[in-house]
Amino acid sequence: MKRELELRRRAQSLKALGEAVRAMKNLAAHHLGEARRAVEPALAYRSGVLRLVGHAGSLLRAGDGGHGLLVVGAEHGLCGSYPARIAELAAQRRAELGEGPTLSVGRRGTALLKRHGVAVAREYPGPSSVNGIVQLLLPLAEELLTIYARDRLASFEVVAGRFEGIGQAVPMATTLLP
């Protein structure tokens, strides 16, 4: 009798667990759908920003100052080795480029840069939504262009991850200006 009661309780627990898992799957599916719907406008926005920066870059000539570096890292540490790989590449690029300002997006990425001995001139919070990206990009682009022109920088590079598929982001350095 005791064994039967224990089995009934376990069956009830498994049923409740199954219901919780189904609810989580439905919630995850909902969030995935929202993210997929947000990708198209985000890609269009990215394309527009790249055209704008490309045009601005053609008007801004290289100066005789240092080299700027923008590092797009992670806000939190729950993304595997991604932040560490970004910070390693950024530290390598900073050493190769020499003096100049380093701007960092994401608290986790900034902390890792500092561990690598990279001085961060300005830190921006990492966006956690598509709307957050939109709110970050304009002030970031404005400050980046201002620093580039004011300090007569020779170049400005971006170190970020290139999305290669689910769970795969490859760290890359790309020249942004001039």
mmCIF file of C-alpha atoms in Angstrom:
data_model
loop_
_atom_site.group_PDB
_atom_site.id
_atom_site.type_symbol
_atom_site.label_atom_id
_atom_site.label_comp_id
_atom_site.label_asym_id
_atom_site.label_seq_id
_atom_site.Cartn_x
_atom_site.Cartn_y
_atom_site.Cartn_z
ATOM 1 C CA MET A 1 0.000 0.000 0.000
ATOM 2 C CA LYS A 2 2.819 2.367 0.879
ATOM 3 C CA ARG A 3 4.544 1.612 -2.441
ATOM 4 C CA GLU A 4 1.297 2.242 -4.362
ATOM 5 C CA LEU A 5 0.836 5.606 -2.644
ATOM 6 C CA GLU A 6 4.432 6.565 -3.456
ATOM 7 C CA LEU A 7 3.936 5.618 -7.121
ATOM 8 C CA ARG A 8 0.732 7.680 -7.321
ATOM 9 C CA ARG A 9 2.530 10.714 -5.882
ATOM 10 C CA ARG A 10 5.375 10.277 -8.364
ATOM 11 C CA ALA A 11 2.877 9.956 -11.230
ATOM 12 C CA GLN A 12 1.162 13.173 -10.087
ATOM 13 C CA SER A 13 4.539 14.908 -9.837
ATOM 14 C CA LEU A 14 5.486 13.763 -13.332
ATOM 15 C CA LYS A 15 2.135 14.952 -14.671
ATOM 16 C CA ALA A 16 2.648 18.391 -13.070
ATOM 17 C CA LEU A 17 6.207 18.501 -14.404
ATOM 18 C CA GLY A 18 4.954 17.608 -17.888
ATOM 19 C CA GLU A 19 2.418 20.436 -17.740
ATOM 20 C CA ALA A 20 5.136 22.886 -16.652
ATOM 21 C CA VAL A 21 7.409 21.741 -19.491
ATOM 22 C CA ARG A 22 4.580 22.149 -22.027
ATOM 23 C CA ALA A 23 3.892 25.665 -20.723
ATOM 24 C CA MET A 24 7.596 26.537 -21.001
ATOM 25 C CA LYS A 25 7.736 25.145 -24.550
ATOM 26 C CA ASN A 26 4.721 27.245 -25.529
ATOM 27 C CA LEU A 27 6.276 30.339 -23.972
ATOM 28 C CA ALA A 28 9.595 29.677 -25.736
ATOM 29 C CA ALA A 29 7.772 29.196 -29.048
ATOM 30 C CA HIS A 30 5.978 32.508 -28.511
ATOM 31 C CA HIS A 31 9.255 34.342 -27.796
ATOM 32 C CA LEU A 32 10.944 32.691 -30.786
ATOM 33 C CA GLY A 33 8.091 33.865 -32.999
ATOM 34 C CA GLU A 34 8.454 37.418 -31.690
ATOM 35 C CA ALA A 35 12.204 37.335 -32.292
ATOM 36 C CA ARG A 36 11.742 36.058 -35.847
ATOM 37 C CA ARG A 37 9.226 38.808 -36.590
ATOM 38 C CA ALA A 38 11.672 41.391 -35.233
ATOM 39 C CA VAL A 39 14.582 40.195 -37.387
ATOM 40 C CA GLU A 40 13.364 41.692 -40.665
ATOM 41 C CA PRO A 41 13.014 45.277 -39.364
ATOM 42 C CA ALA A 42 16.319 44.892 -37.484
ATOM 43 C CA LEU A 43 18.085 43.820 -40.693
ATOM 44 C CA ALA A 44 16.575 46.765 -42.573
ATOM 45 C CA TYR A 45 17.693 49.113 -39.763
ATOM 46 C CA ARG A 46 21.195 47.582 -39.837
ATOM 47 C CA SER A 47 21.376 48.073 -43.597
ATOM 48 C CA GLY A 48 20.385 51.726 -43.226
ATOM 49 C CA VAL A 49 22.947 52.314 -40.471
ATOM 50 C CA LEU A 50 25.685 50.675 -42.548
ATOM 51 C CA ARG A 51 24.811 52.908 -45.542
ATOM 52 C CA LEU A 52 24.818 55.994 -43.306
ATOM 53 C CA VAL A 53 28.125 55.131 -41.639
ATOM 54 C CA GLY A 54 29.636 54.192 -45.005
ATOM 55 C CA HIS A 55 28.645 57.572 -46.406
ATOM 56 C CA ALA A 56 29.901 59.407 -43.327
ATOM 57 C CA GLY A 57 33.127 57.445 -43.524
ATOM 58 C CA SER A 58 33.710 58.595 -47.080
ATOM 59 C CA LEU A 59 33.445 62.212 -45.902
ATOM 60 C CA LEU A 60 35.708 61.737 -42.894
ATOM 61 C CA ARG A 61 39.367 61.372 -43.755
ATOM 62 C CA ALA A 62 41.895 59.489 -41.677
ATOM 63 C CA GLY A 63 43.708 61.640 -39.173
ATOM 64 C CA ASP A 64 47.117 61.347 -37.610
ATOM 65 C CA GLY A 65 45.865 60.306 -34.161
ATOM 66 C CA GLY A 66 45.506 56.870 -32.613
ATOM 67 C CA HIS A 67 43.154 54.080 -33.559
ATOM 68 C CA GLY A 68 39.693 53.725 -32.040
ATOM 69 C CA LEU A 69 38.217 50.358 -31.129
ATOM 70 C CA LEU A 70 34.558 49.533 -30.510
ATOM 71 C CA VAL A 71 34.036 46.175 -28.803
ATOM 72 C CA VAL A 72 30.558 44.656 -28.889
ATOM 73 C CA GLY A 73 30.568 42.072 -26.119
ATOM 74 C CA ALA A 74 27.964 40.606 -23.808
ATOM 75 C CA GLU A 75 25.935 42.172 -21.029
ATOM 76 C CA HIS A 76 25.848 39.016 -18.913
ATOM 77 C CA GLY A 77 27.972 35.890 -18.709
ATOM 78 C CA LEU A 78 25.419 33.283 -19.754
ATOM 79 C CA CYS A 79 26.634 32.835 -23.325
ATOM 80 C CA GLY A 80 29.476 30.342 -23.093
ATOM 81 C CA SER A 81 32.892 31.379 -24.333
ATOM 82 C CA TYR A 82 31.512 34.138 -26.578
ATOM 83 C CA PRO A 83 32.482 37.093 -24.328
ATOM 84 C CA ALA A 84 35.952 35.659 -23.657
ATOM 85 C CA ARG A 85 36.672 35.119 -27.366
ATOM 86 C CA ILE A 86 35.517 38.668 -28.193
ATOM 87 C CA ALA A 87 37.699 40.105 -25.392
ATOM 88 C CA GLU A 88 40.739 38.091 -26.532
ATOM 89 C CA LEU A 89 40.436 39.337 -30.112
ATOM 90 C CA ALA A 90 39.830 42.906 -28.906
ATOM 91 C CA ALA A 91 42.906 42.801 -26.643
ATOM 92 C CA GLN A 92 44.946 41.475 -29.566
ATOM 93 C CA ARG A 93 43.658 44.205 -31.894
ATOM 94 C CA ARG A 94 44.285 46.920 -29.253
ATOM 95 C CA ALA A 95 47.893 45.706 -28.889
ATOM 96 C CA GLU A 96 48.368 45.713 -32.678
ATOM 97 C CA LEU A 97 46.698 49.099 -33.211
ATOM 98 C CA GLY A 98 48.467 50.870 -30.357
ATOM 99 C CA GLU A 99 47.061 53.919 -28.589
ATOM 100 C CA GLY A 100 43.488 55.108 -28.968
ATOM 101 C CA PRO A 101 40.102 55.037 -27.271
ATOM 102 C CA THR A 102 38.296 51.757 -26.634
ATOM 103 C CA LEU A 103 34.509 51.826 -26.397
ATOM 104 C CA SER A 104 32.737 48.749 -25.054
ATOM 105 C CA VAL A 105 29.144 47.509 -25.305
ATOM 106 C CA GLY A 106 28.160 45.112 -22.514
ATOM 107 C CA ARG A 107 29.232 44.911 -18.874
ATOM 108 C CA ARG A 108 30.577 41.362 -19.114
ATOM 109 C CA GLY A 109 32.650 42.244 -22.159
ATOM 110 C CA THR A 110 34.009 45.355 -20.433
ATOM 111 C CA ALA A 111 35.043 43.369 -17.358
ATOM 112 C CA LEU A 112 36.895 40.863 -19.548
ATOM 113 C CA LEU A 113 38.629 43.645 -21.478
ATOM 114 C CA LYS A 114 39.860 45.147 -18.217
ATOM 115 C CA ARG A 115 41.197 41.733 -17.165
ATOM 116 C CA HIS A 116 43.190 41.722 -20.400
ATOM 117 C CA GLY A 117 44.638 45.117 -19.455
ATOM 118 C CA VAL A 118 42.627 47.118 -22.001
ATOM 119 C CA ALA A 119 41.603 50.578 -20.767
ATOM 120 C CA VAL A 120 37.951 51.253 -21.609
ATOM 121 C CA ALA A 121 37.160 54.906 -22.292
ATOM 122 C CA ARG A 122 33.375 54.450 -22.400
ATOM 123 C CA GLU A 123 31.036 51.590 -21.542
ATOM 124 C CA TYR A 124 27.509 51.146 -22.907
ATOM 125 C CA PRO A 125 24.939 48.726 -21.522
ATOM 126 C CA GLY A 126 24.299 45.755 -23.789
ATOM 127 C CA PRO A 127 20.837 45.796 -25.326
ATOM 128 C CA SER A 128 18.517 42.922 -24.424
ATOM 129 C CA SER A 129 15.947 43.455 -27.180
ATOM 130 C CA VAL A 130 15.651 44.738 -30.721
ATOM 131 C CA ASN A 131 14.203 47.973 -29.333
ATOM 132 C CA GLY A 132 17.252 48.251 -27.069
ATOM 133 C CA ILE A 133 19.529 47.959 -30.106
ATOM 134 C CA VAL A 134 17.681 50.763 -31.842
ATOM 135 C CA GLN A 135 17.968 52.959 -28.730
ATOM 136 C CA LEU A 136 21.702 52.254 -28.431
ATOM 137 C CA LEU A 137 22.804 52.652 -32.051
ATOM 138 C CA LEU A 138 22.138 56.322 -32.677
ATOM 139 C CA PRO A 139 23.897 57.688 -29.555
ATOM 140 C CA LEU A 140 26.726 55.197 -30.063
ATOM 141 C CA ALA A 141 27.204 56.158 -33.722
ATOM 142 C CA GLU A 142 27.080 59.857 -32.818
ATOM 143 C CA GLU A 143 29.716 59.463 -30.100
ATOM 144 C CA LEU A 144 31.906 57.279 -32.295
ATOM 145 C CA LEU A 145 31.863 59.805 -35.149
ATOM 146 C CA THR A 146 32.481 62.683 -32.710
ATOM 147 C CA ILE A 147 35.504 60.951 -31.171
ATOM 148 C CA TYR A 148 36.844 60.031 -34.603
ATOM 149 C CA ALA A 149 36.655 63.613 -35.867
ATOM 150 C CA ARG A 150 37.618 65.382 -32.617
ATOM 151 C CA ASP A 151 40.668 63.199 -31.900
ATOM 152 C CA ARG A 152 41.637 62.995 -35.597
ATOM 153 C CA LEU A 153 41.863 59.222 -35.329
ATOM 154 C CA ALA A 154 43.602 57.250 -38.054
ATOM 155 C CA SER A 155 40.927 54.522 -37.977
ATOM 156 C CA PHE A 156 38.082 53.018 -35.999
ATOM 157 C CA GLU A 157 37.551 49.256 -35.843
ATOM 158 C CA VAL A 158 34.700 47.157 -34.511
ATOM 159 C CA VAL A 159 35.281 43.818 -32.794
ATOM 160 C CA ALA A 160 32.095 41.759 -32.571
ATOM 161 C CA GLY A 161 30.722 38.295 -33.188
ATOM 162 C CA ARG A 162 29.451 37.318 -36.606
ATOM 163 C CA PHE A 163 26.407 35.054 -36.310
ATOM 164 C CA GLU A 164 27.116 31.816 -38.168
ATOM 165 C CA GLY A 165 24.116 29.789 -36.993
ATOM 166 C CA ILE A 166 22.403 28.772 -33.787
ATOM 167 C CA GLY A 167 24.986 28.726 -31.027
ATOM 168 C CA GLN A 168 27.792 29.829 -33.328
ATOM 169 C CA ALA A 169 29.268 33.326 -33.358
ATOM 170 C CA VAL A 170 32.770 33.926 -34.706
ATOM 171 C CA PRO A 171 34.711 36.937 -33.330
ATOM 172 C CA MET A 172 35.700 39.339 -36.114
ATOM 173 C CA ALA A 173 37.455 42.690 -36.402
ATOM 174 C CA THR A 174 36.125 45.040 -39.083
ATOM 175 C CA THR A 175 37.384 48.475 -40.058
ATOM 176 C CA LEU A 176 34.565 50.973 -39.714
ATOM 177 C CA LEU A 177 36.292 54.286 -40.420
ATOM 178 C CA PRO A 178 37.674 55.685 -42.670
#
